[in-house]
RNA sequence: UGGGGGAUCGUCCAACGGCAGGACAGCGGCCUUUGGCGCCGCUGAUCUAGGUUCGAAUCCUAGUCCCCCAGCCA
């Protein structure tokens, strides 16, 4: 059985909403929204926001809208809206018929602007971008009023209408809010409401050449949709007074409440669009859906399940302080989910040939293997067993150290579900000294893996029968960066911490024959190795490519690591 | 040296004047036909200094440290 989403862990936003409900604010409604800008791919940080917004709505029997914040035609594309919708759906959330675009509101937004002008709250400014910056002042010095601040209402109205009509050059004028150039909050120093951009918009085409700014469009869009709680990240905290200003000065149907929370930071990866884009553009990864990327597309391809990601978002909680969540928690969440769901199979990643000296040459047995010990309803399968097998190279050591209790000369181990075998001889390449083959004997009395005399072995190995094995490419993925905070010790140069071993491609893997027809997207546990999924892009019928999602916990590997140091 | 925000186990989140709790990580043990899973146990935190109070992570005062803001980006 797969894990289910547990009861919501209460967070400070729940407390706020509980209080709102107590005083019957918004008639007890809870309406949230997830407002991505369609200029990039969604990542695990967005997942936190999606789970929060849709989760809150679900918790309070409300609804959550999907609204694209598409107010900047120069950066936004339809391709992104498609991928974002697919990702949200994949994550398991449903906006039903509530798919909106800020661009749907361009006309009412324009009317609100007219209202602001008429009430003396906005004016057309002819300052250039450079001049606007100069007039704005600095963090410590107040700004100065624009020379165009005192334009009459009729003149402003005329000019703004002509801005819309396309009479003025790109960037030559803006519509600005008339607030306070001396405000200690820079956002209140007559912020730009509209800019001229004679560009084609991905949805409105050439209907507009002026486009509203986020600070103006967002609160009004929220109000138009009847949003009750507008949840955003901490960097917008400074903008909240402006959010409220817009709602206070426009005849809107309601006044949503902006609430800020801390965005997710995950160790051993980067999350900013800029850095992600750089990784793609400079070829450090194969694309936005490279399985090493923290994008939802990448994680999906890597084999992360929506259930695991949702469980993760639930466990990390929601707060207001800066945070760095341990990647280990994410990995724990996938393992937890996959442990119950993934069928077990045997796959040898780095094959070492084993010949069973006392096993008949032409004999092939069918060994029964349980598909998932955590879920017996998944049944069992048969795996062929014969004289020539492969085992994992690292499961044999000629000169084993203390805590190594796998196969070694003279030692006996169990082959999972099959027989006990004993290593009788080691065959080496005469030139390189490399171990190329093991000569073993098997004990016919131990069929199934039990010794009738009660003798025990210290290890159980996975194996495949050489003749029937299918070959496959397996891609071993590891964390993209070697440092928890990439670039922290290189003055922010995150690429300096790129993990050179983040991808290892193995081409001579031997898998049990049941995997021959593995379907793209399906996932398995390779026993004793990890969870793997069949790559959706690079697999061909009959030639699956496997991506390692995450390893199993491996105390032996850890021990070895510790000894190296 | 303006404004906004934040400081609780290594990490993340709780506790909202009444025994600082959970999860991940780590360590130890049990179990085991996956050195997986599971189970048990341990380690481990209230930024500092004062104050109020029978009692403070929580309230007050003064500090310290960290993050964000000077796009016609969102």
mmCIF file with all atom_site columns, N, CA, C and O (backbone and C1' of nucleotides) in Angstrom, chain A residues 71 75 127 186 195 236 238 316 321 324 344 405-406 414 448-449 525 528 555, chain B residues 2-3 5-6 8 11-13 15 27 33-37 70 72-74:
data_model
loop_
_atom_site.group_PDB
_atom_site.id
_atom_site.type_symbol
_atom_site.label_atom_id
_atom_site.label_alt_id
_atom_site.label_comp_id
_atom_site.label_asym_id
_atom_site.label_entity_id
_atom_site.label_seq_id
_atom_site.pdbx_PDB_ins_code
_atom_site.Cartn_x
_atom_site.Cartn_y
_atom_site.Cartn_z
_atom_site.occupancy
_atom_site.B_iso_or_equiv
_atom_site.pdbx_formal_charge
_atom_site.auth_seq_id
_atom_site.auth_comp_id
_atom_site.auth_asym_id
_atom_site.auth_atom_id
_atom_site.pdbx_PDB_model_num
ATOM 1   N N     . UNK A 1 71  ? 2.290  39.000  -17.032 1.00 0.00 ? 71  UNK A N     1
ATOM 2   C CA    . UNK A 1 71  ? 2.210  40.430  -17.298 1.00 0.00 ? 71  UNK A CA    1
ATOM 3   C C     . UNK A 1 71  ? 3.430  40.967  -18.029 1.00 0.00 ? 71  UNK A C     1
ATOM 4   O O     . UNK A 1 71  ? 3.525  42.160  -18.283 1.00 0.00 ? 71  UNK A O     1
ATOM 5   N N     . UNK A 1 75  ? 9.168  37.740  -21.572 1.00 0.00 ? 75  UNK A N     1
ATOM 6   C CA    . UNK A 1 75  ? 9.798  36.556  -20.979 1.00 0.00 ? 75  UNK A CA    1
ATOM 7   C C     . UNK A 1 75  ? 8.925  35.311  -21.002 1.00 0.00 ? 75  UNK A C     1
ATOM 8   O O     . UNK A 1 75  ? 9.356  34.234  -20.621 1.00 0.00 ? 75  UNK A O     1
ATOM 9   N N     . UNK A 1 127 ? 9.814  60.457  -17.301 1.00 0.00 ? 127 UNK A N     1
ATOM 10  C CA    . UNK A 1 127 ? 11.214 60.206  -16.949 1.00 0.00 ? 127 UNK A CA    1
ATOM 11  C C     . UNK A 1 127 ? 11.714 58.910  -17.606 1.00 0.00 ? 127 UNK A C     1
ATOM 12  O O     . UNK A 1 127 ? 10.975 57.940  -17.738 1.00 0.00 ? 127 UNK A O     1
ATOM 13  N N     . UNK A 1 186 ? 11.088 51.672  -0.241  1.00 0.00 ? 186 UNK A N     1
ATOM 14  C CA    . UNK A 1 186 ? 11.305 52.076  -1.628  1.00 0.00 ? 186 UNK A CA    1
ATOM 15  C C     . UNK A 1 186 ? 10.153 51.715  -2.545  1.00 0.00 ? 186 UNK A C     1
ATOM 16  O O     . UNK A 1 186 ? 9.936  52.367  -3.560  1.00 0.00 ? 186 UNK A O     1
ATOM 17  N N     . UNK A 1 195 ? 4.029  49.957  -17.967 1.00 0.00 ? 195 UNK A N     1
ATOM 18  C CA    . UNK A 1 195 ? 5.133  50.358  -18.817 1.00 0.00 ? 195 UNK A CA    1
ATOM 19  C C     . UNK A 1 195 ? 4.741  50.099  -20.259 1.00 0.00 ? 195 UNK A C     1
ATOM 20  O O     . UNK A 1 195 ? 3.888  49.265  -20.549 1.00 0.00 ? 195 UNK A O     1
ATOM 21  N N     . UNK A 1 236 ? 8.345  39.342  -0.681  1.00 0.00 ? 236 UNK A N     1
ATOM 22  C CA    . UNK A 1 236 ? 7.254  40.253  -1.003  1.00 0.00 ? 236 UNK A CA    1
ATOM 23  C C     . UNK A 1 236 ? 6.705  40.967  0.229   1.00 0.00 ? 236 UNK A C     1
ATOM 24  O O     . UNK A 1 236 ? 5.752  41.739  0.143   1.00 0.00 ? 236 UNK A O     1
ATOM 25  N N     . UNK A 1 238 ? 7.931  43.339  1.923   1.00 0.00 ? 238 UNK A N     1
ATOM 26  C CA    . UNK A 1 238 ? 8.072  44.781  1.712   1.00 0.00 ? 238 UNK A CA    1
ATOM 27  C C     . UNK A 1 238 ? 7.019  45.348  0.769   1.00 0.00 ? 238 UNK A C     1
ATOM 28  O O     . UNK A 1 238 ? 6.792  46.547  0.718   1.00 0.00 ? 238 UNK A O     1
ATOM 29  N N     . UNK A 1 316 ? 8.418  19.106  5.683   1.00 0.00 ? 316 UNK A N     1
ATOM 30  C CA    . UNK A 1 316 ? 9.321  20.243  5.887   1.00 0.00 ? 316 UNK A CA    1
ATOM 31  C C     . UNK A 1 316 ? 8.635  21.391  6.617   1.00 0.00 ? 316 UNK A C     1
ATOM 32  O O     . UNK A 1 316 ? 9.284  22.245  7.177   1.00 0.00 ? 316 UNK A O     1
ATOM 33  N N     . UNK A 1 321 ? 11.314 31.615  8.605   1.00 0.00 ? 321 UNK A N     1
ATOM 34  C CA    . UNK A 1 321 ? 12.763 31.835  8.687   1.00 0.00 ? 321 UNK A CA    1
ATOM 35  C C     . UNK A 1 321 ? 13.496 31.156  7.537   1.00 0.00 ? 321 UNK A C     1
ATOM 36  O O     . UNK A 1 321 ? 13.009 30.186  6.956   1.00 0.00 ? 321 UNK A O     1
ATOM 37  N N     . UNK A 1 324 ? 17.414 25.600  5.279   1.00 0.00 ? 324 UNK A N     1
ATOM 38  C CA    . UNK A 1 324 ? 18.139 24.754  4.333   1.00 0.00 ? 324 UNK A CA    1
ATOM 39  C C     . UNK A 1 324 ? 17.762 23.324  4.677   1.00 0.00 ? 324 UNK A C     1
ATOM 40  O O     . UNK A 1 324 ? 18.285 22.739  5.623   1.00 0.00 ? 324 UNK A O     1
ATOM 41  N N     . UNK A 1 344 ? 10.401 -5.803  -6.349  1.00 0.00 ? 344 UNK A N     1
ATOM 42  C CA    . UNK A 1 344 ? 11.834 -6.103  -6.244  1.00 0.00 ? 344 UNK A CA    1
ATOM 43  C C     . UNK A 1 344 ? 12.243 -6.916  -7.454  1.00 0.00 ? 344 UNK A C     1
ATOM 44  O O     . UNK A 1 344 ? 11.473 -7.770  -7.927  1.00 0.00 ? 344 UNK A O     1
ATOM 45  N N     . UNK A 1 405 ? 31.327 -9.279  4.982   1.00 0.00 ? 405 UNK A N     1
ATOM 46  C CA    . UNK A 1 405 ? 30.897 -10.666 5.119   1.00 0.00 ? 405 UNK A CA    1
ATOM 47  C C     . UNK A 1 405 ? 30.160 -11.220 3.920   1.00 0.00 ? 405 UNK A C     1
ATOM 48  O O     . UNK A 1 405 ? 29.275 -12.047 4.021   1.00 0.00 ? 405 UNK A O     1
ATOM 49  N N     . UNK A 1 406 ? 30.584 -10.750 2.764   1.00 0.00 ? 406 UNK A N     1
ATOM 50  C CA    . UNK A 1 406 ? 30.072 -11.315 1.533   1.00 0.00 ? 406 UNK A CA    1
ATOM 51  C C     . UNK A 1 406 ? 31.021 -12.424 1.078   1.00 0.00 ? 406 UNK A C     1
ATOM 52  O O     . UNK A 1 406 ? 31.692 -13.043 1.865   1.00 0.00 ? 406 UNK A O     1
ATOM 53  N N     . UNK A 1 414 ? 24.640 -17.004 0.554   1.00 0.00 ? 414 UNK A N     1
ATOM 54  C CA    . UNK A 1 414 ? 23.398 -17.436 -0.080  1.00 0.00 ? 414 UNK A CA    1
ATOM 55  C C     . UNK A 1 414 ? 23.129 -16.590 -1.314  1.00 0.00 ? 414 UNK A C     1
ATOM 56  O O     . UNK A 1 414 ? 23.367 -15.385 -1.323  1.00 0.00 ? 414 UNK A O     1
ATOM 57  N N     . UNK A 1 448 ? 16.129 -22.831 -2.442  1.00 0.00 ? 448 UNK A N     1
ATOM 58  C CA    . UNK A 1 448 ? 15.208 -21.889 -1.821  1.00 0.00 ? 448 UNK A CA    1
ATOM 59  C C     . UNK A 1 448 ? 15.925 -20.982 -0.842  1.00 0.00 ? 448 UNK A C     1
ATOM 60  O O     . UNK A 1 448 ? 15.421 -19.928 -0.474  1.00 0.00 ? 448 UNK A O     1
ATOM 61  N N     . UNK A 1 449 ? 17.129 -21.425 -0.429  1.00 0.00 ? 449 UNK A N     1
ATOM 62  C CA    . UNK A 1 449 ? 17.906 -20.552 0.440   1.00 0.00 ? 449 UNK A CA    1
ATOM 63  C C     . UNK A 1 449 ? 17.966 -20.986 1.891   1.00 0.00 ? 449 UNK A C     1
ATOM 64  O O     . UNK A 1 449 ? 18.481 -20.262 2.733   1.00 0.00 ? 449 UNK A O     1
ATOM 65  N N     . UNK A 1 525 ? 12.664 -1.868  -7.354  1.00 0.00 ? 525 UNK A N     1
ATOM 66  C CA    . UNK A 1 525 ? 13.817 -1.877  -6.467  1.00 0.00 ? 525 UNK A CA    1
ATOM 67  C C     . UNK A 1 525 ? 14.747 -2.965  -6.977  1.00 0.00 ? 525 UNK A C     1
ATOM 68  O O     . UNK A 1 525 ? 14.355 -4.132  -7.051  1.00 0.00 ? 525 UNK A O     1
ATOM 69  N N     . UNK A 1 528 ? 19.116 -4.772  -2.955  1.00 0.00 ? 528 UNK A N     1
ATOM 70  C CA    . UNK A 1 528 ? 20.398 -4.404  -2.362  1.00 0.00 ? 528 UNK A CA    1
ATOM 71  C C     . UNK A 1 528 ? 21.079 -3.221  -3.050  1.00 0.00 ? 528 UNK A C     1
ATOM 72  O O     . UNK A 1 528 ? 22.187 -2.832  -2.691  1.00 0.00 ? 528 UNK A O     1
ATOM 73  N N     . UNK A 1 555 ? 24.807 0.719   4.982   1.00 0.00 ? 555 UNK A N     1
ATOM 74  C CA    . UNK A 1 555 ? 25.759 0.870   6.087   1.00 0.00 ? 555 UNK A CA    1
ATOM 75  C C     . UNK A 1 555 ? 27.169 0.410   5.708   1.00 0.00 ? 555 UNK A C     1
ATOM 76  O O     . UNK A 1 555 ? 28.149 0.989   6.172   1.00 0.00 ? 555 UNK A O     1
ATOM 77  P P     . G   B 2 2   ? 19.552 53.378  10.111  1.00 0.00 ? 2   G   B P     1
ATOM 78  O "O5'" . G   B 2 2   ? 18.837 54.115  8.876   1.00 0.00 ? 2   G   B "O5'" 1
ATOM 79  C "C5'" . G   B 2 2   ? 17.932 55.201  9.072   1.00 0.00 ? 2   G   B "C5'" 1
ATOM 80  C "C4'" . G   B 2 2   ? 16.817 55.105  8.069   1.00 0.00 ? 2   G   B "C4'" 1
ATOM 81  C "C3'" . G   B 2 2   ? 15.860 53.925  8.265   1.00 0.00 ? 2   G   B "C3'" 1
ATOM 82  O "O3'" . G   B 2 2   ? 14.846 54.222  9.193   1.00 0.00 ? 2   G   B "O3'" 1
ATOM 83  C "C1'" . G   B 2 2   ? 16.590 53.940  6.024   1.00 0.00 ? 2   G   B "C1'" 1
ATOM 84  P P     . G   B 2 3   ? 14.291 53.117  10.121  1.00 0.00 ? 3   G   B P     1
ATOM 85  O "O5'" . G   B 2 3   ? 13.476 52.230  9.094   1.00 0.00 ? 3   G   B "O5'" 1
ATOM 86  C "C5'" . G   B 2 3   ? 12.309 52.755  8.470   1.00 0.00 ? 3   G   B "C5'" 1
ATOM 87  C "C4'" . G   B 2 3   ? 11.810 51.789  7.429   1.00 0.00 ? 3   G   B "C4'" 1
ATOM 88  C "C3'" . G   B 2 3   ? 11.509 50.377  7.922   1.00 0.00 ? 3   G   B "C3'" 1
ATOM 89  O "O3'" . G   B 2 3   ? 10.269 50.294  8.592   1.00 0.00 ? 3   G   B "O3'" 1
ATOM 90  C "C1'" . G   B 2 3   ? 12.725 50.244  5.916   1.00 0.00 ? 3   G   B "C1'" 1
ATOM 91  P P     . G   B 2 5   ? 7.980  43.965  9.928   1.00 0.00 ? 5   G   B P     1
ATOM 92  O "O5'" . G   B 2 5   ? 8.862  42.663  9.686   1.00 0.00 ? 5   G   B "O5'" 1
ATOM 93  C "C5'" . G   B 2 5   ? 8.275  41.537  9.058   1.00 0.00 ? 5   G   B "C5'" 1
ATOM 94  C "C4'" . G   B 2 5   ? 9.313  40.507  8.712   1.00 0.00 ? 5   G   B "C4'" 1
ATOM 95  C "C3'" . G   B 2 5   ? 9.859  39.659  9.844   1.00 0.00 ? 5   G   B "C3'" 1
ATOM 96  O "O3'" . G   B 2 5   ? 8.919  38.693  10.266  1.00 0.00 ? 5   G   B "O3'" 1
ATOM 97  C "C1'" . G   B 2 5   ? 11.615 40.245  8.393   1.00 0.00 ? 5   G   B "C1'" 1
ATOM 98  P P     . G   B 2 6   ? 8.953  38.242  11.825  1.00 0.00 ? 6   G   B P     1
ATOM 99  O "O5'" . G   B 2 6   ? 10.200 37.266  11.804  1.00 0.00 ? 6   G   B "O5'" 1
ATOM 100 C "C5'" . G   B 2 6   ? 10.288 36.238  10.840  1.00 0.00 ? 6   G   B "C5'" 1
ATOM 101 C "C4'" . G   B 2 6   ? 11.640 35.600  10.907  1.00 0.00 ? 6   G   B "C4'" 1
ATOM 102 C "C3'" . G   B 2 6   ? 12.088 35.157  12.273  1.00 0.00 ? 6   G   B "C3'" 1
ATOM 103 O "O3'" . G   B 2 6   ? 11.458 33.933  12.629  1.00 0.00 ? 6   G   B "O3'" 1
ATOM 104 C "C1'" . G   B 2 6   ? 13.877 36.239  11.188  1.00 0.00 ? 6   G   B "C1'" 1
ATOM 105 P P     . U   B 2 8   ? 16.679 29.259  15.408  1.00 0.00 ? 8   U   B P     1
ATOM 106 O "O5'" . U   B 2 8   ? 16.018 28.952  16.828  1.00 0.00 ? 8   U   B "O5'" 1
ATOM 107 C "C5'" . U   B 2 8   ? 16.824 28.907  17.990  1.00 0.00 ? 8   U   B "C5'" 1
ATOM 108 C "C4'" . U   B 2 8   ? 16.359 27.828  18.917  1.00 0.00 ? 8   U   B "C4'" 1
ATOM 109 C "C3'" . U   B 2 8   ? 16.505 26.413  18.391  1.00 0.00 ? 8   U   B "C3'" 1
ATOM 110 O "O3'" . U   B 2 8   ? 17.829 25.945  18.550  1.00 0.00 ? 8   U   B "O3'" 1
ATOM 111 C "C1'" . U   B 2 8   ? 14.364 26.663  19.339  1.00 0.00 ? 8   U   B "C1'" 1
ATOM 112 P P     . U   B 2 11  ? 21.724 23.504  12.529  1.00 0.00 ? 11  U   B P     1
ATOM 113 O "O5'" . U   B 2 11  ? 20.862 22.653  11.498  1.00 0.00 ? 11  U   B "O5'" 1
ATOM 114 C "C5'" . U   B 2 11  ? 21.223 22.603  10.127  1.00 0.00 ? 11  U   B "C5'" 1
ATOM 115 C "C4'" . U   B 2 11  ? 20.150 21.880  9.356   1.00 0.00 ? 11  U   B "C4'" 1
ATOM 116 C "C3'" . U   B 2 11  ? 18.743 22.413  9.568   1.00 0.00 ? 11  U   B "C3'" 1
ATOM 117 O "O3'" . U   B 2 11  ? 18.469 23.534  8.753   1.00 0.00 ? 11  U   B "O3'" 1
ATOM 118 C "C1'" . U   B 2 11  ? 18.721 20.072  9.800   1.00 0.00 ? 11  U   B "C1'" 1
ATOM 119 P P     . C   B 2 12  ? 17.465 24.661  9.263   1.00 0.00 ? 12  C   B P     1
ATOM 120 O "O5'" . C   B 2 12  ? 16.040 23.953  9.153   1.00 0.00 ? 12  C   B "O5'" 1
ATOM 121 C "C5'" . C   B 2 12  ? 15.481 23.700  7.867   1.00 0.00 ? 12  C   B "C5'" 1
ATOM 122 C "C4'" . C   B 2 12  ? 14.209 22.907  8.013   1.00 0.00 ? 12  C   B "C4'" 1
ATOM 123 C "C3'" . C   B 2 12  ? 13.168 23.485  8.960   1.00 0.00 ? 12  C   B "C3'" 1
ATOM 124 O "O3'" . C   B 2 12  ? 12.449 24.562  8.399   1.00 0.00 ? 12  C   B "O3'" 1
ATOM 125 C "C1'" . C   B 2 12  ? 13.364 21.185  9.366   1.00 0.00 ? 12  C   B "C1'" 1
ATOM 126 P P     . C   B 2 13  ? 11.819 25.687  9.374   1.00 0.00 ? 13  C   B P     1
ATOM 127 O "O5'" . C   B 2 13  ? 10.646 24.912  10.131  1.00 0.00 ? 13  C   B "O5'" 1
ATOM 128 C "C5'" . C   B 2 13  ? 9.482  24.504  9.432   1.00 0.00 ? 13  C   B "C5'" 1
ATOM 129 C "C4'" . C   B 2 13  ? 8.672  23.555  10.268  1.00 0.00 ? 13  C   B "C4'" 1
ATOM 130 C "C3'" . C   B 2 13  ? 8.023  24.140  11.519  1.00 0.00 ? 13  C   B "C3'" 1
ATOM 131 O "O3'" . C   B 2 13  ? 6.843  24.853  11.194  1.00 0.00 ? 13  C   B "O3'" 1
ATOM 132 C "C1'" . C   B 2 13  ? 8.991  22.042  12.040  1.00 0.00 ? 13  C   B "C1'" 1
ATOM 133 P P     . A   B 2 15  ? 2.819  25.940  17.530  1.00 0.00 ? 15  A   B P     1
ATOM 134 O "O5'" . A   B 2 15  ? 3.021  25.573  19.059  1.00 0.00 ? 15  A   B "O5'" 1
ATOM 135 C "C5'" . A   B 2 15  ? 2.363  24.440  19.597  1.00 0.00 ? 15  A   B "C5'" 1
ATOM 136 C "C4'" . A   B 2 15  ? 2.940  24.140  20.944  1.00 0.00 ? 15  A   B "C4'" 1
ATOM 137 C "C3'" . A   B 2 15  ? 2.978  25.332  21.886  1.00 0.00 ? 15  A   B "C3'" 1
ATOM 138 O "O3'" . A   B 2 15  ? 1.725  25.411  22.547  1.00 0.00 ? 15  A   B "O3'" 1
ATOM 139 C "C1'" . A   B 2 15  ? 5.086  24.216  21.880  1.00 0.00 ? 15  A   B "C1'" 1
ATOM 140 P P     . C   B 2 27  ? 26.423 6.692   12.154  1.00 0.00 ? 27  C   B P     1
ATOM 141 O "O5'" . C   B 2 27  ? 26.410 6.402   13.716  1.00 0.00 ? 27  C   B "O5'" 1
ATOM 142 C "C5'" . C   B 2 27  ? 27.425 6.928   14.568  1.00 0.00 ? 27  C   B "C5'" 1
ATOM 143 C "C4'" . C   B 2 27  ? 27.090 6.645   16.005  1.00 0.00 ? 27  C   B "C4'" 1
ATOM 144 C "C3'" . C   B 2 27  ? 26.699 5.211   16.318  1.00 0.00 ? 27  C   B "C3'" 1
ATOM 145 O "O3'" . C   B 2 27  ? 27.825 4.359   16.456  1.00 0.00 ? 27  C   B "O3'" 1
ATOM 146 C "C1'" . C   B 2 27  ? 25.152 6.658   17.336  1.00 0.00 ? 27  C   B "C1'" 1
ATOM 147 P P     . U   B 2 33  ? 16.506 -15.090 7.938   1.00 0.00 ? 33  U   B P     1
ATOM 148 O "O5'" . U   B 2 33  ? 16.844 -15.101 6.376   1.00 0.00 ? 33  U   B "O5'" 1
ATOM 149 C "C5'" . U   B 2 33  ? 18.050 -14.533 5.928   1.00 0.00 ? 33  U   B "C5'" 1
ATOM 150 C "C4'" . U   B 2 33  ? 17.862 -14.034 4.521   1.00 0.00 ? 33  U   B "C4'" 1
ATOM 151 C "C3'" . U   B 2 33  ? 16.562 -13.287 4.302   1.00 0.00 ? 33  U   B "C3'" 1
ATOM 152 O "O3'" . U   B 2 33  ? 16.827 -12.213 3.414   1.00 0.00 ? 33  U   B "O3'" 1
ATOM 153 C "C1'" . U   B 2 33  ? 16.760 -15.032 2.733   1.00 0.00 ? 33  U   B "C1'" 1
ATOM 154 P P     . U   B 2 34  ? 16.852 -10.726 4.010   1.00 0.00 ? 34  U   B P     1
ATOM 155 O "O5'" . U   B 2 34  ? 17.268 -9.940  2.696   1.00 0.00 ? 34  U   B "O5'" 1
ATOM 156 C "C5'" . U   B 2 34  ? 18.331 -10.423 1.890   1.00 0.00 ? 34  U   B "C5'" 1
ATOM 157 C "C4'" . U   B 2 34  ? 19.015 -9.244  1.248   1.00 0.00 ? 34  U   B "C4'" 1
ATOM 158 C "C3'" . U   B 2 34  ? 19.422 -8.164  2.244   1.00 0.00 ? 34  U   B "C3'" 1
ATOM 159 O "O3'" . U   B 2 34  ? 20.596 -7.511  1.769   1.00 0.00 ? 34  U   B "O3'" 1
ATOM 160 C "C1'" . U   B 2 34  ? 17.878 -7.276  0.705   1.00 0.00 ? 34  U   B "C1'" 1
ATOM 161 P P     . G   B 2 35  ? 21.955 -7.743  2.496   1.00 0.00 ? 35  G   B P     1
ATOM 162 O "O5'" . G   B 2 35  ? 22.057 -6.589  3.568   1.00 0.00 ? 35  G   B "O5'" 1
ATOM 163 C "C5'" . G   B 2 35  ? 21.461 -6.699  4.847   1.00 0.00 ? 35  G   B "C5'" 1
ATOM 164 C "C4'" . G   B 2 35  ? 22.033 -5.643  5.749   1.00 0.00 ? 35  G   B "C4'" 1
ATOM 165 C "C3'" . G   B 2 35  ? 21.939 -4.244  5.173   1.00 0.00 ? 35  G   B "C3'" 1
ATOM 166 O "O3'" . G   B 2 35  ? 21.856 -3.313  6.252   1.00 0.00 ? 35  G   B "O3'" 1
ATOM 167 C "C1'" . G   B 2 35  ? 24.206 -4.858  5.416   1.00 0.00 ? 35  G   B "C1'" 1
ATOM 168 P P     . G   B 2 36  ? 20.442 -2.771  6.748   1.00 0.00 ? 36  G   B P     1
ATOM 169 O "O5'" . G   B 2 36  ? 19.498 -2.579  5.464   1.00 0.00 ? 36  G   B "O5'" 1
ATOM 170 C "C5'" . G   B 2 36  ? 19.741 -1.513  4.569   1.00 0.00 ? 36  G   B "C5'" 1
ATOM 171 C "C4'" . G   B 2 36  ? 18.586 -1.380  3.609   1.00 0.00 ? 36  G   B "C4'" 1
ATOM 172 C "C3'" . G   B 2 36  ? 17.241 -1.044  4.235   1.00 0.00 ? 36  G   B "C3'" 1
ATOM 173 O "O3'" . G   B 2 36  ? 17.096 0.348   4.462   1.00 0.00 ? 36  G   B "O3'" 1
ATOM 174 C "C1'" . G   B 2 36  ? 16.952 -2.845  2.753   1.00 0.00 ? 36  G   B "C1'" 1
ATOM 175 P P     . C   B 2 37  ? 16.349 0.867   5.748   1.00 0.00 ? 37  C   B P     1
ATOM 176 O "O5'" . C   B 2 37  ? 14.954 0.084   5.707   1.00 0.00 ? 37  C   B "O5'" 1
ATOM 177 C "C5'" . C   B 2 37  ? 13.941 0.440   4.766   1.00 0.00 ? 37  C   B "C5'" 1
ATOM 178 C "C4'" . C   B 2 37  ? 12.721 -0.421  4.982   1.00 0.00 ? 37  C   B "C4'" 1
ATOM 179 C "C3'" . C   B 2 37  ? 12.125 -0.349  6.372   1.00 0.00 ? 37  C   B "C3'" 1
ATOM 180 O "O3'" . C   B 2 37  ? 11.303 0.788   6.539   1.00 0.00 ? 37  C   B "O3'" 1
ATOM 181 C "C1'" . C   B 2 37  ? 12.293 -2.613  5.728   1.00 0.00 ? 37  C   B "C1'" 1
ATOM 182 P P     . A   B 2 70  ? 15.963 46.068  -5.239  1.00 0.00 ? 70  A   B P     1
ATOM 183 O "O5'" . A   B 2 70  ? 16.184 47.641  -5.104  1.00 0.00 ? 70  A   B "O5'" 1
ATOM 184 C "C5'" . A   B 2 70  ? 15.122 48.537  -5.411  1.00 0.00 ? 70  A   B "C5'" 1
ATOM 185 C "C4'" . A   B 2 70  ? 15.672 49.924  -5.608  1.00 0.00 ? 70  A   B "C4'" 1
ATOM 186 C "C3'" . A   B 2 70  ? 16.803 50.039  -6.625  1.00 0.00 ? 70  A   B "C3'" 1
ATOM 187 O "O3'" . A   B 2 70  ? 16.277 50.170  -7.926  1.00 0.00 ? 70  A   B "O3'" 1
ATOM 188 C "C1'" . A   B 2 70  ? 17.390 51.182  -4.648  1.00 0.00 ? 70  A   B "C1'" 1
ATOM 189 P P     . C   B 2 72  ? 12.032 50.379  -12.326 1.00 0.00 ? 72  C   B P     1
ATOM 190 O "O5'" . C   B 2 72  ? 11.003 50.281  -13.528 1.00 0.00 ? 72  C   B "O5'" 1
ATOM 191 C "C5'" . C   B 2 72  ? 9.884  49.423  -13.434 1.00 0.00 ? 72  C   B "C5'" 1
ATOM 192 C "C4'" . C   B 2 72  ? 9.449  48.995  -14.823 1.00 0.00 ? 72  C   B "C4'" 1
ATOM 193 C "C3'" . C   B 2 72  ? 10.524 48.239  -15.576 1.00 0.00 ? 72  C   B "C3'" 1
ATOM 194 O "O3'" . C   B 2 72  ? 9.866  47.283  -16.390 1.00 0.00 ? 72  C   B "O3'" 1
ATOM 195 C "C1'" . C   B 2 72  ? 9.896  50.163  -16.779 1.00 0.00 ? 72  C   B "C1'" 1
ATOM 196 P P     . C   B 2 73  ? 10.499 45.866  -16.641 1.00 0.00 ? 73  C   B P     1
ATOM 197 O "O5'" . C   B 2 73  ? 10.793 45.298  -15.187 1.00 0.00 ? 73  C   B "O5'" 1
ATOM 198 C "C5'" . C   B 2 73  ? 9.819  44.576  -14.506 1.00 0.00 ? 73  C   B "C5'" 1
ATOM 199 C "C4'" . C   B 2 73  ? 10.087 43.104  -14.641 1.00 0.00 ? 73  C   B "C4'" 1
ATOM 200 C "C3'" . C   B 2 73  ? 9.120  42.212  -13.917 1.00 0.00 ? 73  C   B "C3'" 1
ATOM 201 O "O3'" . C   B 2 73  ? 7.962  42.014  -14.706 1.00 0.00 ? 73  C   B "O3'" 1
ATOM 202 C "C1'" . C   B 2 73  ? 11.341 41.515  -13.491 1.00 0.00 ? 73  C   B "C1'" 1
ATOM 203 P P     . A   B 2 74  ? 6.524  42.118  -14.008 1.00 0.00 ? 74  A   B P     1
ATOM 204 O "O5'" . A   B 2 74  ? 6.422  40.777  -13.168 1.00 0.00 ? 74  A   B "O5'" 1
ATOM 205 C "C5'" . A   B 2 74  ? 6.471  39.513  -13.817 1.00 0.00 ? 74  A   B "C5'" 1
ATOM 206 C "C4'" . A   B 2 74  ? 6.759  38.455  -12.777 1.00 0.00 ? 74  A   B "C4'" 1
ATOM 207 C "C3'" . A   B 2 74  ? 5.789  38.444  -11.603 1.00 0.00 ? 74  A   B "C3'" 1
ATOM 208 O "O3'" . A   B 2 74  ? 4.633  37.684  -11.889 1.00 0.00 ? 74  A   B "O3'" 1
ATOM 209 C "C1'" . A   B 2 74  ? 8.009  38.424  -10.789 1.00 0.00 ? 74  A   B "C1'" 1
#
